[in-house]
Short mmCIF file of C-alpha atoms and ligand atoms in Angstrom, two decimals:
data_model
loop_
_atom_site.label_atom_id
_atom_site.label_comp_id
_atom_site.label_asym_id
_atom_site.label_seq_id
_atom_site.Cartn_x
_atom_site.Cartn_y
_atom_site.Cartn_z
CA UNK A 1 106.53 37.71 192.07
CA UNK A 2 109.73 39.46 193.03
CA UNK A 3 110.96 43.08 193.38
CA UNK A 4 113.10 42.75 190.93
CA UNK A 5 112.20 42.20 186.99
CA UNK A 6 113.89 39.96 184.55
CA UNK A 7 116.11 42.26 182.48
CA UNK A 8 116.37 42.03 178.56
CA UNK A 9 119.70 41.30 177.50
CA UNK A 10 120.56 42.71 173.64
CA UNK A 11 122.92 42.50 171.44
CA UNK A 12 124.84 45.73 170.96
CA UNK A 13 126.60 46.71 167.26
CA UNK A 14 127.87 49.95 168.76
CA UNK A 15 130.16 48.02 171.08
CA UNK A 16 130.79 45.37 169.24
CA UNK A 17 132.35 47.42 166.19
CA UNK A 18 134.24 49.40 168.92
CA UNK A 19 135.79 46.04 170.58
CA UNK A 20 135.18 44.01 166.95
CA UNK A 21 133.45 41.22 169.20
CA UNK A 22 130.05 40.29 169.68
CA UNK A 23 128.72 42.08 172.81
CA UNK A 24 125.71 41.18 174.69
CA UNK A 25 124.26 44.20 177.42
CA UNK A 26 122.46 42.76 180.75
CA UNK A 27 120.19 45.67 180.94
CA UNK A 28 120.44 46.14 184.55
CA UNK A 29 119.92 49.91 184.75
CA UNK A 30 116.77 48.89 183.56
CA UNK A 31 115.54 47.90 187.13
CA UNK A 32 112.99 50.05 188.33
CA UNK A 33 115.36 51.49 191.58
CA UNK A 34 117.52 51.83 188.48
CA UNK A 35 120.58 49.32 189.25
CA UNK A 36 121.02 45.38 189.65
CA UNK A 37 121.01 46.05 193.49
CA UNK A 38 117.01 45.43 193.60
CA UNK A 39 117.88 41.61 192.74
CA UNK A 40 119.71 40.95 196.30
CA UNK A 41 118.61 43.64 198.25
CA UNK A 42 114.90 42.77 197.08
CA UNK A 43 115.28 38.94 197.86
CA UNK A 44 117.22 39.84 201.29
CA UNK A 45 114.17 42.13 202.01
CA UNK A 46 111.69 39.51 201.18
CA UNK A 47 113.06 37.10 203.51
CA UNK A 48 113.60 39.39 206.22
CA UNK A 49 110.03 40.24 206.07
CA UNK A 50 108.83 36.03 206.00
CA UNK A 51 111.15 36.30 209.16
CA UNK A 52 108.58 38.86 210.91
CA UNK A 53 111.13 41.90 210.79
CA UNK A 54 109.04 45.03 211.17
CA UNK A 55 111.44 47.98 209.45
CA UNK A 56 114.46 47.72 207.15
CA UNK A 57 117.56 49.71 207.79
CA UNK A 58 120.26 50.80 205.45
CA UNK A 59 123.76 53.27 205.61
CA UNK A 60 124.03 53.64 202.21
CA UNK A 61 123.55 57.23 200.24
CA UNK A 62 124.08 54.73 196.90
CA UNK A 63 121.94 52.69 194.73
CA UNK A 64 121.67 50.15 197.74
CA UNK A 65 119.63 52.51 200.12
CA UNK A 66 117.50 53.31 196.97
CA UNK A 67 116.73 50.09 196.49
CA UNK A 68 115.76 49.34 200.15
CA UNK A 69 113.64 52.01 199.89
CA UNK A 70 111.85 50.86 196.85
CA UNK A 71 111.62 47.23 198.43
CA UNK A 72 110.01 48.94 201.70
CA UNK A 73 107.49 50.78 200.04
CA UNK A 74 106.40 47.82 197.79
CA UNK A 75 106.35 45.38 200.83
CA UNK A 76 104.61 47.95 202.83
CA UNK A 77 107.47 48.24 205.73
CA UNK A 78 108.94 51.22 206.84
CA UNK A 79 112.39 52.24 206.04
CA UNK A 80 115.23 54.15 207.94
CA UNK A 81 118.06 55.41 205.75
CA UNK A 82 120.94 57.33 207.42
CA UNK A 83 123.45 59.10 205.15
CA UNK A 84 126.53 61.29 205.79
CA UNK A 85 126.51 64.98 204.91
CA UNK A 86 128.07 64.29 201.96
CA UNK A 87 125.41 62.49 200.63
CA UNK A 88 124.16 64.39 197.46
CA UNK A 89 120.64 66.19 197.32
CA UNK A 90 119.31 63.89 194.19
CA UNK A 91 120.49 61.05 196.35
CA UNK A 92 118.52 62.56 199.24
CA UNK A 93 115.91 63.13 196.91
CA UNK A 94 115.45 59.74 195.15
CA UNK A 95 115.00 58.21 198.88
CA UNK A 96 112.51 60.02 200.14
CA UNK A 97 110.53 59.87 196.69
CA UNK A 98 110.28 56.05 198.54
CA UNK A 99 108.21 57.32 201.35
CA UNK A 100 111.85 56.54 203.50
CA UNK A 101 112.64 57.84 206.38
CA UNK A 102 115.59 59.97 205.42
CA UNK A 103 118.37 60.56 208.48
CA UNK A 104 121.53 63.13 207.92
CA UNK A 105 124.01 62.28 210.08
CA UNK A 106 127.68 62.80 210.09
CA UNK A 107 130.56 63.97 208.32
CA UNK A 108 131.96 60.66 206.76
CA UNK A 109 130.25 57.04 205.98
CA UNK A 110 131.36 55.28 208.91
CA UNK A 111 129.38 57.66 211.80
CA UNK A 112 126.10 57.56 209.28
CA UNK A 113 126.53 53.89 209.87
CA UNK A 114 127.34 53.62 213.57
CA UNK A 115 124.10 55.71 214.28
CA UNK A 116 122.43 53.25 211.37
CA UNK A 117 123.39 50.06 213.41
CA UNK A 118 122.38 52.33 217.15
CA UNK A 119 118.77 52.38 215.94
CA UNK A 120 118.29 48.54 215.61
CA UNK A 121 116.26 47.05 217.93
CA UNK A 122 114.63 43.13 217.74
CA UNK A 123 112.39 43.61 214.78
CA UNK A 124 114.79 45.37 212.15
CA UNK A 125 116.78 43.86 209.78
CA UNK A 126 120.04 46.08 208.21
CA UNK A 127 120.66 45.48 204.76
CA UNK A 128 124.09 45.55 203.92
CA UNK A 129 125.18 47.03 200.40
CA UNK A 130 127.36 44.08 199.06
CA UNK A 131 128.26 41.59 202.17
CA UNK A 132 125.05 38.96 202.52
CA UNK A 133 124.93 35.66 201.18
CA UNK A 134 121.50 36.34 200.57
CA UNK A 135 122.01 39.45 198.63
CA UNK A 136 125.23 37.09 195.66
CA UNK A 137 121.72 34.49 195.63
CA UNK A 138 119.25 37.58 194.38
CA UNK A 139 122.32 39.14 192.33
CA UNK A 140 122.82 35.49 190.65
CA UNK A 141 119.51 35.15 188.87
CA UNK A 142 120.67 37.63 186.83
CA UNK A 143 123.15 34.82 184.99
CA UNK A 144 119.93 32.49 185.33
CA UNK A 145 118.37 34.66 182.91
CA UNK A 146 121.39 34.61 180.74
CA UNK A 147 121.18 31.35 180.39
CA UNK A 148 117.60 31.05 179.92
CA UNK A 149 117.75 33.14 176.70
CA UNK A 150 120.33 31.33 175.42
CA UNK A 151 123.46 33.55 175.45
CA UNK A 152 126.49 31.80 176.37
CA UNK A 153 129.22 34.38 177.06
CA UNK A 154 133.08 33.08 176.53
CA UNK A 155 133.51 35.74 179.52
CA UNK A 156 131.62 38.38 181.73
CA UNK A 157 132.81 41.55 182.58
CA UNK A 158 131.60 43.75 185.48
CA UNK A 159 132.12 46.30 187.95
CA UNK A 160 133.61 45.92 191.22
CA UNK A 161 133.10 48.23 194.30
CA UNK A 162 132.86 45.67 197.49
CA UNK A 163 132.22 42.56 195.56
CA UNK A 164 128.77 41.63 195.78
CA UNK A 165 127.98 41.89 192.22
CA UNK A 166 131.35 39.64 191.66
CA UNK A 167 130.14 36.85 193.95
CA UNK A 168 126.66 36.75 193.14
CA UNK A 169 127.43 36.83 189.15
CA UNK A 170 129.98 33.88 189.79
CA UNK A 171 127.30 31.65 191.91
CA UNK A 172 124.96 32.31 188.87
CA UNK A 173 127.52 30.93 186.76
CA UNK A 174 128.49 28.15 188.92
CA UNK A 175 124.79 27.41 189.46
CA UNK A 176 124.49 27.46 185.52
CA UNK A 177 127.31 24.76 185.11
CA UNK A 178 129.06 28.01 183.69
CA UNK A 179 132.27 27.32 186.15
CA UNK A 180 134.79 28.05 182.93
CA UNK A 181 133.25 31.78 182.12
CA UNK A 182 135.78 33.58 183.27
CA UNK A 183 135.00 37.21 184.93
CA UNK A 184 136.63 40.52 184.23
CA UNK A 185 136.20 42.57 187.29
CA UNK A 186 136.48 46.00 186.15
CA UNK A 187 137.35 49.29 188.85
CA UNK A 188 138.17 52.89 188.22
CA UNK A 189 141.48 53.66 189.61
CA UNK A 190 141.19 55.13 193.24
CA UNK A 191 138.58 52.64 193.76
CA UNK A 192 140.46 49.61 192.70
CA UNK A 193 140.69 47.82 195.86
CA UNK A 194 139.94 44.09 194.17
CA UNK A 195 142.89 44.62 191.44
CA UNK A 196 145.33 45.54 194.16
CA UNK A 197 144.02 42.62 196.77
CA UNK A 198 144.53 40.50 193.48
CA UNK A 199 148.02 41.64 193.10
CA UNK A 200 149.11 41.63 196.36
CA UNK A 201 147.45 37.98 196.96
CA UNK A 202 145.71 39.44 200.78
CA UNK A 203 142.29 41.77 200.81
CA UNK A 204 144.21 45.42 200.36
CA UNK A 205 142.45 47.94 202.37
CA UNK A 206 142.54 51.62 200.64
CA UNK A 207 143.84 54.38 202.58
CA UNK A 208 141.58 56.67 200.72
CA UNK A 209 139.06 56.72 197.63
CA UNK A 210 140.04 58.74 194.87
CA UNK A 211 137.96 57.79 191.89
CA UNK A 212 134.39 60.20 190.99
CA UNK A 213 132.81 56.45 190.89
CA UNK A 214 131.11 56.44 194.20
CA UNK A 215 129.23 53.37 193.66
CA UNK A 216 132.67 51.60 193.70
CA UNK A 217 133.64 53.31 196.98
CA UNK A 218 134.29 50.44 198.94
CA UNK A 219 137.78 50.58 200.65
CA UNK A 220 137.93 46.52 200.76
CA UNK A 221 136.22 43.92 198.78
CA UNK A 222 134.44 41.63 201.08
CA UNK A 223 136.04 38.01 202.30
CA UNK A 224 134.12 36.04 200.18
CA UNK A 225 134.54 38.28 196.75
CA UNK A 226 138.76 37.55 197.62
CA UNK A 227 137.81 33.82 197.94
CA UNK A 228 135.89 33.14 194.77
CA UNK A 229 138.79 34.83 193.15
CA UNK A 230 141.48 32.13 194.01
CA UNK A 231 138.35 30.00 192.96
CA UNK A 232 137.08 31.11 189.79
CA UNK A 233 138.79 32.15 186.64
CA UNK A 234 138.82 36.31 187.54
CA UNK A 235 140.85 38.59 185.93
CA UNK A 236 140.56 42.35 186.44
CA UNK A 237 141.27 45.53 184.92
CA UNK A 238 140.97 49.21 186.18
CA UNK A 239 140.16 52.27 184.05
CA UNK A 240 140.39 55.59 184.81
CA UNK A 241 137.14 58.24 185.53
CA UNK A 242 137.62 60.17 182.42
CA UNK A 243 137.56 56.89 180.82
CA UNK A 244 134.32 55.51 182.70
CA UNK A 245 132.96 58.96 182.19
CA UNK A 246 133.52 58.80 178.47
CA UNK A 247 132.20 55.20 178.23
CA UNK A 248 128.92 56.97 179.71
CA UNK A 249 128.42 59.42 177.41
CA UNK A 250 128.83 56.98 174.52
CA UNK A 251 126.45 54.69 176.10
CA UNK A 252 124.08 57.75 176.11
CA UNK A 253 124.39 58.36 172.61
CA UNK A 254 124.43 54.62 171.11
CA UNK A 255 121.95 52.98 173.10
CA UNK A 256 120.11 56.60 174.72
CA UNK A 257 120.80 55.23 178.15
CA UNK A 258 122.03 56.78 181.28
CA UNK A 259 124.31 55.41 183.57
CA UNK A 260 126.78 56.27 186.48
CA UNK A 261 130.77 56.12 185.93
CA UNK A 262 130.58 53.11 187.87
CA UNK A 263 129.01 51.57 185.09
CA UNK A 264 130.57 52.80 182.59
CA UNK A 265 133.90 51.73 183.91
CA UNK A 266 132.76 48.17 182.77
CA UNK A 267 131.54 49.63 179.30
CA UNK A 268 134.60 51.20 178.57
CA UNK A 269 136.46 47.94 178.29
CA UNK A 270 134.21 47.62 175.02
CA UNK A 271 134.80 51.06 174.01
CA UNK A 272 138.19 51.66 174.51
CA UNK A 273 140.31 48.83 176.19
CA UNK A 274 139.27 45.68 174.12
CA UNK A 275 142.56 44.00 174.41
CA UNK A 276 141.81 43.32 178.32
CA UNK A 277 138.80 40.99 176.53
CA UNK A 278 141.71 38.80 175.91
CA UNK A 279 140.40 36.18 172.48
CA UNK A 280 136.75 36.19 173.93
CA UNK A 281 134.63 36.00 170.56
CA UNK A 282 131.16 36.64 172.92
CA UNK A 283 131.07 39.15 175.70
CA UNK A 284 128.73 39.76 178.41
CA UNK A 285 128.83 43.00 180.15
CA UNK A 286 126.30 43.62 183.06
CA UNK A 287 125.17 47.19 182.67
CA UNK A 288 124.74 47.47 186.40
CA UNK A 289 122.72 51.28 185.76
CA UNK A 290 123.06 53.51 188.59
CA UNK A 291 120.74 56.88 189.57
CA UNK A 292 122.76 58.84 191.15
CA UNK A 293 124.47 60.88 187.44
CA UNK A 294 122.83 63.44 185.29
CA UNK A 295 123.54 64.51 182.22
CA UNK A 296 124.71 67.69 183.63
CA UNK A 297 127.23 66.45 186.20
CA UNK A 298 128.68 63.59 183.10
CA UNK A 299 129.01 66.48 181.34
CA UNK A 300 130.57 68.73 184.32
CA UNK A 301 133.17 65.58 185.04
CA UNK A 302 133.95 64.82 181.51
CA UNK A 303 135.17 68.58 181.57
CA UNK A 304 137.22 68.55 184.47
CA UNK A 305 138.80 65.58 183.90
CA UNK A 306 139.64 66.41 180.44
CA UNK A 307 141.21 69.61 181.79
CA UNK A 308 143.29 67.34 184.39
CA UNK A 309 144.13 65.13 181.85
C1 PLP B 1 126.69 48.80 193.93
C2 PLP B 1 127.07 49.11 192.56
C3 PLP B 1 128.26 48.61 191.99
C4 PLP B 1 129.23 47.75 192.76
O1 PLP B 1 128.65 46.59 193.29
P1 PLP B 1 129.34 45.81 194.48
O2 PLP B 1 128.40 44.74 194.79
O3 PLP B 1 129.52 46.78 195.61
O4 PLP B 1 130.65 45.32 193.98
C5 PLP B 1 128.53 48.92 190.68
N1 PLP B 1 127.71 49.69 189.96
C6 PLP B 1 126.57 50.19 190.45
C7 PLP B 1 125.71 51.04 189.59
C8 PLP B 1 126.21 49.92 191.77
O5 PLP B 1 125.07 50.42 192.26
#
């Protein structure tokens, strides 16, 4: 048994008319915390517990503290979440629905996480969003099952906020004798912190986050997601939110699935930007899901940004 579930992975016509490939969908979003995170956060929780820890911590506001929380209440160990002010109220919301222990604190990320790391005494593990080694192991069995049904992509594409989706994926391929699938590692401009390290050749730091994609709000892509890259055959490619945001809502009506921006910055390479698929004849995208949108704040975004546009 795991926290996680294996996740179907379907063929879909709607994208692959719009990018005139074959496109397969890892259904990700179809994890019941609603994103891939559950994979590594739910093996990293599991082995935290075999180590005797008594509570799990986590900083994030994200998909990551909503899958700690779901891992807590199904191993039956408390969990502390402590998010900035900022943090929305359907965030807020979607944690405490996992009996969490829900802490506001602070205007900005990095004091929700200072008083995050305060609290931890001997018998608490934090679970980082994207920087464990044993969070890219849980994240990789996701190309396992790939594999097992079959599908052999000619390349993967994927979002990128700090990484850990990027280095699990590529020790799933690795582990799958896969080491020639390259990986498009897709980010919504203002979050694109991976393209720019990957240009500049050193792990760029962001001044500031700019993009509506707050699942890709990491400011620097952790050491080892820069490594694999000089490593592994990565390209990457950056979209911008209206384009994410109108990737979602075509999602929605195609396959009558909801996902955040951050996703659907990785979908609109199918819908609108095929020609960064290079001559890959079969495509992989992880749908990496994402709670955190409605349909009424797509719809609010998909205005605005039209307007700025
Ligand atoms: C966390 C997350 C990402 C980015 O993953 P990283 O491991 O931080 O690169 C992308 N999409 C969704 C929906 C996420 O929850």
């Amino acid at each position: 048994m795991t926290l996680h579930i294996p996740t179907p992975c379907i063929e879909s016509h709607a994208l692959g008319q719009a990018s005139g490939r074959r496109v397969w969908l890892k259904l990700e979003n179809l994890q019941p915390p609603g994103s891939f995170k559950i994979r590594g956060i739910g093996a990293a929780c599991e082995e935290h517990a075999r180590r005797g820890k008594r509570r799990f911590v986590s900083s994030s506001g994200g998909n990551a503290g909503i899958a700690v929380a779901y891992a807590g209440r199904r191993l039956g160990i408390p969990v502390t979440v402590v998010v900035p002010e900022t943090t929305t109220e359907r965030a807020r919301a979607l944690i405490r629905a996992e009996q969490a222990e829900l802490i506001v604190h602070g205007k900005a990320w990095h004091e929700a996480n200072a008083l995050a790391q305060s609290l931890l005494g001997e018998n608490d593990a934090f679970l980082h969003p994207f920087d464990d080694p044993l969070l890219w192991q849980g994240h990789a069995s996701l190309v396992d099952e790939v594999a097992q049904a079959g599908i052999r992509p000619d390349v993967v594409v994927l979002s990128v906020g700090g990484g850990g989706l990027y280095a699990g994926v590529v020790e799933g391929l690795r582990r799958n004798g896969w080491n020639d699938v390259p990986v498009i590692a897709v980010e919504t401009l203002g979050a694109d912190a991976f393209a720019q390290s990957l240009a500049q050749g050193y792990r760029v730091e962001l001044a500031a986050i700019t993009s509506i994609a707050t699942s890709l709000a990491a400011k620097q892509v952790c050491a080892q997601a820069f490594a694999l890259a000089q490593q592994h055959a990565t390209r990457s490619a950056t979209v911008s939110d209206l384009a994410a945001v109108s990737a979602c809502g075509r999602f929605l009506d195609d396959h009558r699935m909801l996902v955040e921006p951050a996703c659907g910055a990785s979908l609109a390479l199918g819908y609108g930007h095929a020609d960064a698929l290079g001559d890959a004849e079969n495509v992989l995208i992880i749908v990496c899901g994402g709670v955190t949108a409605t349909v009424d704040q797509l719809r609010q975004w998909r205005q605005e940004l039209s307007e700025e546009a």
